[in-house]
mmCIF file of C-alpha atoms in Angstrom:
data_model
loop_
_atom_site.group_PDB
_atom_site.id
_atom_site.type_symbol
_atom_site.label_atom_id
_atom_site.label_comp_id
_atom_site.label_asym_id
_atom_site.label_seq_id
_atom_site.Cartn_x
_atom_site.Cartn_y
_atom_site.Cartn_z
ATOM 1 C CA MET A 170 -18.660 43.712 5.347
ATOM 2 C CA THR A 171 -22.374 42.607 6.600
ATOM 3 C CA ALA A 172 -22.395 41.953 10.011
ATOM 4 C CA LEU A 173 -22.542 38.454 11.087
ATOM 5 C CA LEU A 174 -23.996 36.151 13.926
ATOM 6 C CA VAL A 175 -21.452 33.359 14.477
ATOM 7 C CA GLY A 176 -22.919 29.922 15.803
ATOM 8 C CA LEU A 177 -20.508 27.368 17.271
ATOM 9 C CA PHE A 178 -22.415 23.927 16.928
ATOM 10 C CA VAL A 179 -21.679 22.228 20.038
ATOM 11 C CA GLY A 180 -24.848 20.251 20.733
ATOM 12 C CA GLY A 181 -23.889 16.867 19.270
ATOM 13 C CA LYS A 182 -24.504 13.769 21.565
ATOM 14 C CA ALA A 183 -20.679 12.588 20.714
ATOM 15 C CA THR A 184 -21.611 9.074 21.340
ATOM 16 C CA ARG A 185 -18.180 7.900 19.911
ATOM 17 C CA PHE A 186 -16.438 9.885 22.553
ATOM 18 C CA GLY A 187 -18.830 8.562 25.232
ATOM 19 C CA GLY A 188 -20.957 11.927 25.526
ATOM 20 C CA ILE A 189 -17.917 14.125 26.463
ATOM 21 C CA ALA A 190 -18.214 17.541 25.093
ATOM 22 C CA LYS A 191 -16.055 17.226 22.216
ATOM 23 C CA GLY A 192 -15.430 21.000 21.993
ATOM 24 C CA MET A 193 -13.361 20.978 25.184
ATOM 25 C CA LEU A 194 -10.951 18.464 23.937
ATOM 26 C CA PRO A 195 -7.428 20.113 23.476
ATOM 27 C CA ALA A 196 -6.665 21.443 19.913
ATOM 28 C CA PRO A 197 -3.770 19.854 18.413
ATOM 29 C CA ASP A 198 -1.736 22.837 17.992
ATOM 30 C CA GLY A 199 -1.727 24.130 21.493
ATOM 31 C CA GLY A 200 -3.215 23.752 25.125
ATOM 32 C CA GLU A 201 -6.320 25.294 24.466
ATOM 33 C CA SER A 202 -9.810 23.719 23.783
ATOM 34 C CA LEU A 203 -11.309 23.366 20.254
ATOM 35 C CA ALA A 204 -14.074 25.500 21.379
ATOM 36 C CA ALA A 205 -11.814 28.402 22.635
ATOM 37 C CA ARG A 206 -9.489 27.990 19.700
ATOM 38 C CA LEU A 207 -12.468 28.745 17.416
ATOM 39 C CA VAL A 208 -14.112 31.538 19.288
ATOM 40 C CA ARG A 209 -10.595 33.239 19.464
ATOM 41 C CA LEU A 210 -10.087 32.735 15.785
ATOM 42 C CA CYS A 211 -13.646 34.170 14.865
ATOM 43 C CA ARG A 212 -13.032 37.193 17.111
ATOM 44 C CA THR A 213 -9.731 37.874 15.176
ATOM 45 C CA ALA A 214 -11.206 37.170 11.821
ATOM 46 C CA LEU A 215 -14.571 38.958 12.422
ATOM 47 C CA PRO A 216 -14.335 41.508 15.113
ATOM 48 C CA ALA A 217 -17.700 42.756 14.614
ATOM 49 C CA ALA A 218 -19.500 39.688 14.828
ATOM 50 C CA ASP A 219 -21.383 38.182 17.593
ATOM 51 C CA VAL A 220 -20.566 34.751 18.545
ATOM 52 C CA VAL A 221 -23.113 32.269 20.196
ATOM 53 C CA LEU A 222 -23.233 28.606 21.023
ATOM 54 C CA VAL A 223 -25.549 26.309 19.141
ATOM 55 C CA GLY A 224 -26.644 23.679 21.820
ATOM 56 C CA ARG A 225 -25.838 23.423 25.712
ATOM 57 C CA HIS A 226 -23.569 21.650 27.742
ATOM 58 C CA ALA A 227 -22.446 22.649 31.145
ATOM 59 C CA ALA A 228 -18.672 22.122 30.040
ATOM 60 C CA TYR A 229 -18.940 25.129 27.783
ATOM 61 C CA ASP A 230 -19.882 27.526 30.807
ATOM 62 C CA ALA A 231 -16.194 28.918 30.976
ATOM 63 C CA LEU A 232 -16.821 30.428 27.545
ATOM 64 C CA ALA A 233 -19.329 32.683 28.771
ATOM 65 C CA LEU A 234 -21.202 32.909 25.731
ATOM 66 C CA PRO A 235 -25.174 32.899 25.142
ATOM 67 C CA SER A 236 -26.273 29.618 23.934
ATOM 68 C CA LEU A 237 -29.459 28.677 21.505
ATOM 69 C CA ASP A 238 -31.375 25.757 21.988
ATOM 70 C CA ASP A 239 -32.311 23.618 18.950
ATOM 71 C CA ASP A 240 -35.472 24.382 17.243
ATOM 72 C CA PRO A 241 -37.036 22.132 16.958
ATOM 73 C CA PRO A 242 -35.168 19.554 19.367
ATOM 74 C CA GLY A 243 -34.361 16.063 18.428
ATOM 75 C CA VAL A 244 -33.561 16.427 14.720
ATOM 76 C CA GLY A 245 -29.855 16.870 14.825
ATOM 77 C CA PRO A 246 -27.759 19.647 13.587
ATOM 78 C CA ALA A 247 -30.864 21.077 11.251
ATOM 79 C CA GLY A 248 -32.523 21.947 14.594
ATOM 80 C CA GLY A 249 -29.610 24.075 15.773
ATOM 81 C CA LEU A 250 -29.222 25.579 12.332
ATOM 82 C CA ALA A 251 -32.833 26.627 12.262
ATOM 83 C CA ALA A 252 -32.347 28.238 15.787
ATOM 84 C CA LEU A 253 -29.373 30.151 14.577
ATOM 85 C CA LEU A 254 -31.109 31.270 11.286
ATOM 86 C CA ASP A 255 -33.781 32.406 13.520
ATOM 87 C CA ALA A 256 -31.632 34.572 15.858
ATOM 88 C CA ALA A 257 -29.484 36.027 13.029
ATOM 89 C CA ALA A 258 -33.077 37.308 11.261
ATOM 90 C CA LEU A 259 -34.031 38.946 14.482
ATOM 91 C CA ARG A 260 -30.647 40.666 14.720
ATOM 92 C CA GLU A 261 -30.546 41.586 10.907
ATOM 93 C CA ARG A 262 -27.416 39.757 10.375
ATOM 94 C CA GLU A 263 -26.253 37.088 8.341
ATOM 95 C CA ALA A 264 -25.273 33.571 9.960
ATOM 96 C CA LEU A 265 -22.206 31.784 9.923
ATOM 97 C CA ALA A 266 -22.453 28.144 11.079
ATOM 98 C CA ILE A 267 -19.232 26.373 12.377
ATOM 99 C CA ALA A 268 -19.073 23.223 13.861
ATOM 100 C CA VAL A 269 -16.963 22.826 17.032
ATOM 101 C CA ASP A 270 -15.055 19.898 16.108
ATOM 102 C CA LEU A 271 -13.138 21.410 13.409
ATOM 103 C CA PRO A 272 -9.545 21.470 14.868
ATOM 104 C CA TYR A 273 -7.641 22.916 11.684
ATOM 105 C CA VAL A 274 -9.797 25.844 10.544
ATOM 106 C CA THR A 275 -7.732 28.906 10.137
ATOM 107 C CA THR A 276 -8.383 32.679 10.627
ATOM 108 C CA SER A 277 -8.005 33.077 6.806
ATOM 109 C CA LEU A 278 -10.373 30.275 5.968
ATOM 110 C CA VAL A 279 -13.092 32.040 8.344
ATOM 111 C CA GLU A 280 -12.354 35.385 6.593
ATOM 112 C CA ARG A 281 -13.124 33.602 3.215
ATOM 113 C CA ILE A 282 -16.264 32.040 4.129
ATOM 114 C CA ALA A 283 -17.461 35.320 5.753
ATOM 115 C CA THR A 284 -16.812 37.312 2.621
ATOM 116 C CA HIS A 285 -16.766 35.117 -0.269
ATOM 117 C CA ALA A 286 -19.800 35.735 -3.017
ATOM 118 C CA LYS A 287 -21.133 38.694 -0.702
ATOM 119 C CA GLY A 288 -25.090 39.313 -1.061
ATOM 120 C CA ARG A 289 -25.795 35.478 -2.041
ATOM 121 C CA SER A 290 -28.260 33.407 -0.374
ATOM 122 C CA ALA A 291 -25.655 30.909 1.003
ATOM 123 C CA VAL A 292 -21.864 29.939 0.704
ATOM 124 C CA ALA A 293 -20.554 26.733 1.857
ATOM 125 C CA PRO A 294 -17.727 24.141 0.795
ATOM 126 C CA ARG A 295 -18.844 21.288 -1.328
ATOM 127 C CA PRO A 296 -15.738 18.683 -1.242
ATOM 128 C CA SER A 297 -16.640 15.668 -3.396
ATOM 129 C CA GLY A 298 -19.876 17.089 -4.463
ATOM 130 C CA ARG A 299 -21.283 17.048 -0.617
ATOM 131 C CA TRP A 300 -22.213 20.267 0.794
ATOM 132 C CA GLN A 301 -20.659 21.056 3.948
ATOM 133 C CA PRO A 302 -23.457 22.756 6.297
ATOM 134 C CA LEU A 303 -21.710 23.524 9.502
ATOM 135 C CA PHE A 304 -18.746 25.524 7.752
ATOM 136 C CA ALA A 305 -20.949 27.942 5.909
ATOM 137 C CA ARG A 306 -22.749 31.287 5.526
ATOM 138 C CA TYR A 307 -26.363 32.068 5.278
ATOM 139 C CA GLU A 308 -28.638 34.633 4.473
ATOM 140 C CA PRO A 309 -31.421 33.874 7.016
ATOM 141 C CA ARG A 310 -34.438 35.490 5.365
ATOM 142 C CA ARG A 311 -34.027 33.483 2.361
ATOM 143 C CA CYS A 312 -32.593 30.305 4.018
ATOM 144 C CA LEU A 313 -34.881 29.948 7.028
ATOM 145 C CA PRO A 314 -38.213 29.304 5.330
ATOM 146 C CA LEU A 315 -36.565 26.556 2.949
ATOM 147 C CA LEU A 316 -34.933 24.885 6.239
ATOM 148 C CA ARG A 317 -38.554 25.053 7.989
ATOM 149 C CA ALA A 318 -40.207 23.588 5.029
ATOM 150 C CA ALA A 319 -37.594 20.914 4.692
ATOM 151 C CA LEU A 320 -38.154 19.683 8.306
ATOM 152 C CA ALA A 321 -41.797 19.913 8.082
ATOM 153 C CA GLY A 322 -41.609 17.482 5.280
ATOM 154 C CA GLY A 323 -39.376 15.195 7.232
ATOM 155 C CA ARG A 324 -36.040 16.128 5.799
ATOM 156 C CA THR A 325 -33.549 16.625 8.669
ATOM 157 C CA PRO A 326 -30.045 16.711 7.220
ATOM 158 C CA ALA A 327 -28.798 20.217 7.901
ATOM 159 C CA ARG A 328 -27.644 20.162 4.029
ATOM 160 C CA ALA A 329 -31.186 20.214 3.285
ATOM 161 C CA VAL A 330 -31.439 23.928 2.877
ATOM 162 C CA LEU A 331 -28.463 24.293 0.563
ATOM 163 C CA GLU A 332 -29.693 21.422 -1.731
ATOM 164 C CA ALA A 333 -33.178 23.316 -1.834
ATOM 165 C CA LEU A 334 -31.523 26.808 -2.734
ATOM 166 C CA GLY A 335 -30.049 25.225 -6.059
ATOM 167 C CA ASP A 336 -28.173 27.531 -8.074
ATOM 168 C CA GLU A 337 -28.731 30.380 -5.120
ATOM 169 C CA ALA A 338 -25.957 28.428 -2.901
ATOM 170 C CA VAL A 339 -22.515 29.252 -3.871
ATOM 171 C CA VAL A 340 -19.702 26.847 -3.489
ATOM 172 C CA LEU A 341 -16.457 28.216 -1.589
ATOM 173 C CA PRO A 342 -13.779 27.059 -3.693
ATOM 174 C CA LEU A 343 -10.887 25.187 -1.822
ATOM 175 C CA ASP A 344 -7.667 23.530 -3.084
ATOM 176 C CA ASP A 345 -6.720 19.960 -1.592
ATOM 177 C CA ALA A 346 -4.836 21.838 1.367
ATOM 178 C CA GLU A 347 -7.923 24.014 2.351
ATOM 179 C CA THR A 348 -10.093 21.066 1.993
ATOM 180 C CA ALA A 349 -7.889 19.173 4.422
ATOM 181 C CA LEU A 350 -8.394 22.279 7.078
ATOM 182 C CA LEU A 351 -12.091 21.083 7.314
ATOM 183 C CA ASP A 352 -11.277 17.662 8.791
ATOM 184 C CA ASP A 353 -13.387 16.936 11.866
ATOM 185 C CA TRP A 354 -12.769 14.600 14.765
ATOM 186 C CA ASP A 355 -15.557 12.164 14.467
ATOM 187 C CA SER A 356 -13.995 9.546 16.844
ATOM 188 C CA PRO A 357 -11.269 9.156 19.492
ATOM 189 C CA ALA A 358 -9.120 7.598 16.688
ATOM 190 C CA ASP A 359 -9.144 10.755 14.851
ATOM 191 C CA VAL A 360 -7.845 12.713 17.707
ATOM 192 C CA THR A 361 -4.875 10.093 18.424
ATOM 193 C CA ARG A 362 -4.005 10.084 14.941
ATOM 194 C CA ASP A 363 -3.669 13.654 14.585
ATOM 195 C CA ARG A 364 -1.840 14.264 17.988
ATOM 196 C CA ASP A 365 0.743 11.623 16.674
ATOM 197 C CA VAL A 366 1.026 13.668 13.569
ATOM 198 C CA THR A 367 1.711 16.942 15.345
ATOM 199 C CA ARG A 368 4.402 15.055 17.445
ATOM 200 C CA ARG A 369 6.443 14.356 14.128
#
């Protein structure tokens, strides 16, 4: 398998959570934080991969992982993705981007995104026709110039690079159950709902 640089995206402002670090919320299936759970899953699924945080928050210091600053800052996840792709290119690795607020991702799903359609420019799920750029694998030498061009043109959604790739971007096929594993926590209501479900 091609070596990977895994970037856990922790830099969101989480305004609907009052600015707290979402990745430090307890995962619904145990006492560890969302961030710690994802680090564990990634290291289990991809023992040869390096893991970094994309974004900075003092709450994550206990993870003892290196961090990348958005480049450029102030443009949302696309700035973090550009930083991750640049770091991966320097290491001569592919990049795997994962949002920190995904509480249900499994080891097998991480393995699938890491290995599906090897050698292609990018692989990502596309539920309901919309790319999911923060659970996606990228070949940085191909993707970084496209993302930089999109940012220079004022296009800031992280999915812009997947859209620019056209047919070079491969869809990760998922059934309904697997698609549900990519549900994220956008608001406190999501956390409350999912904790209620796990108690049943």
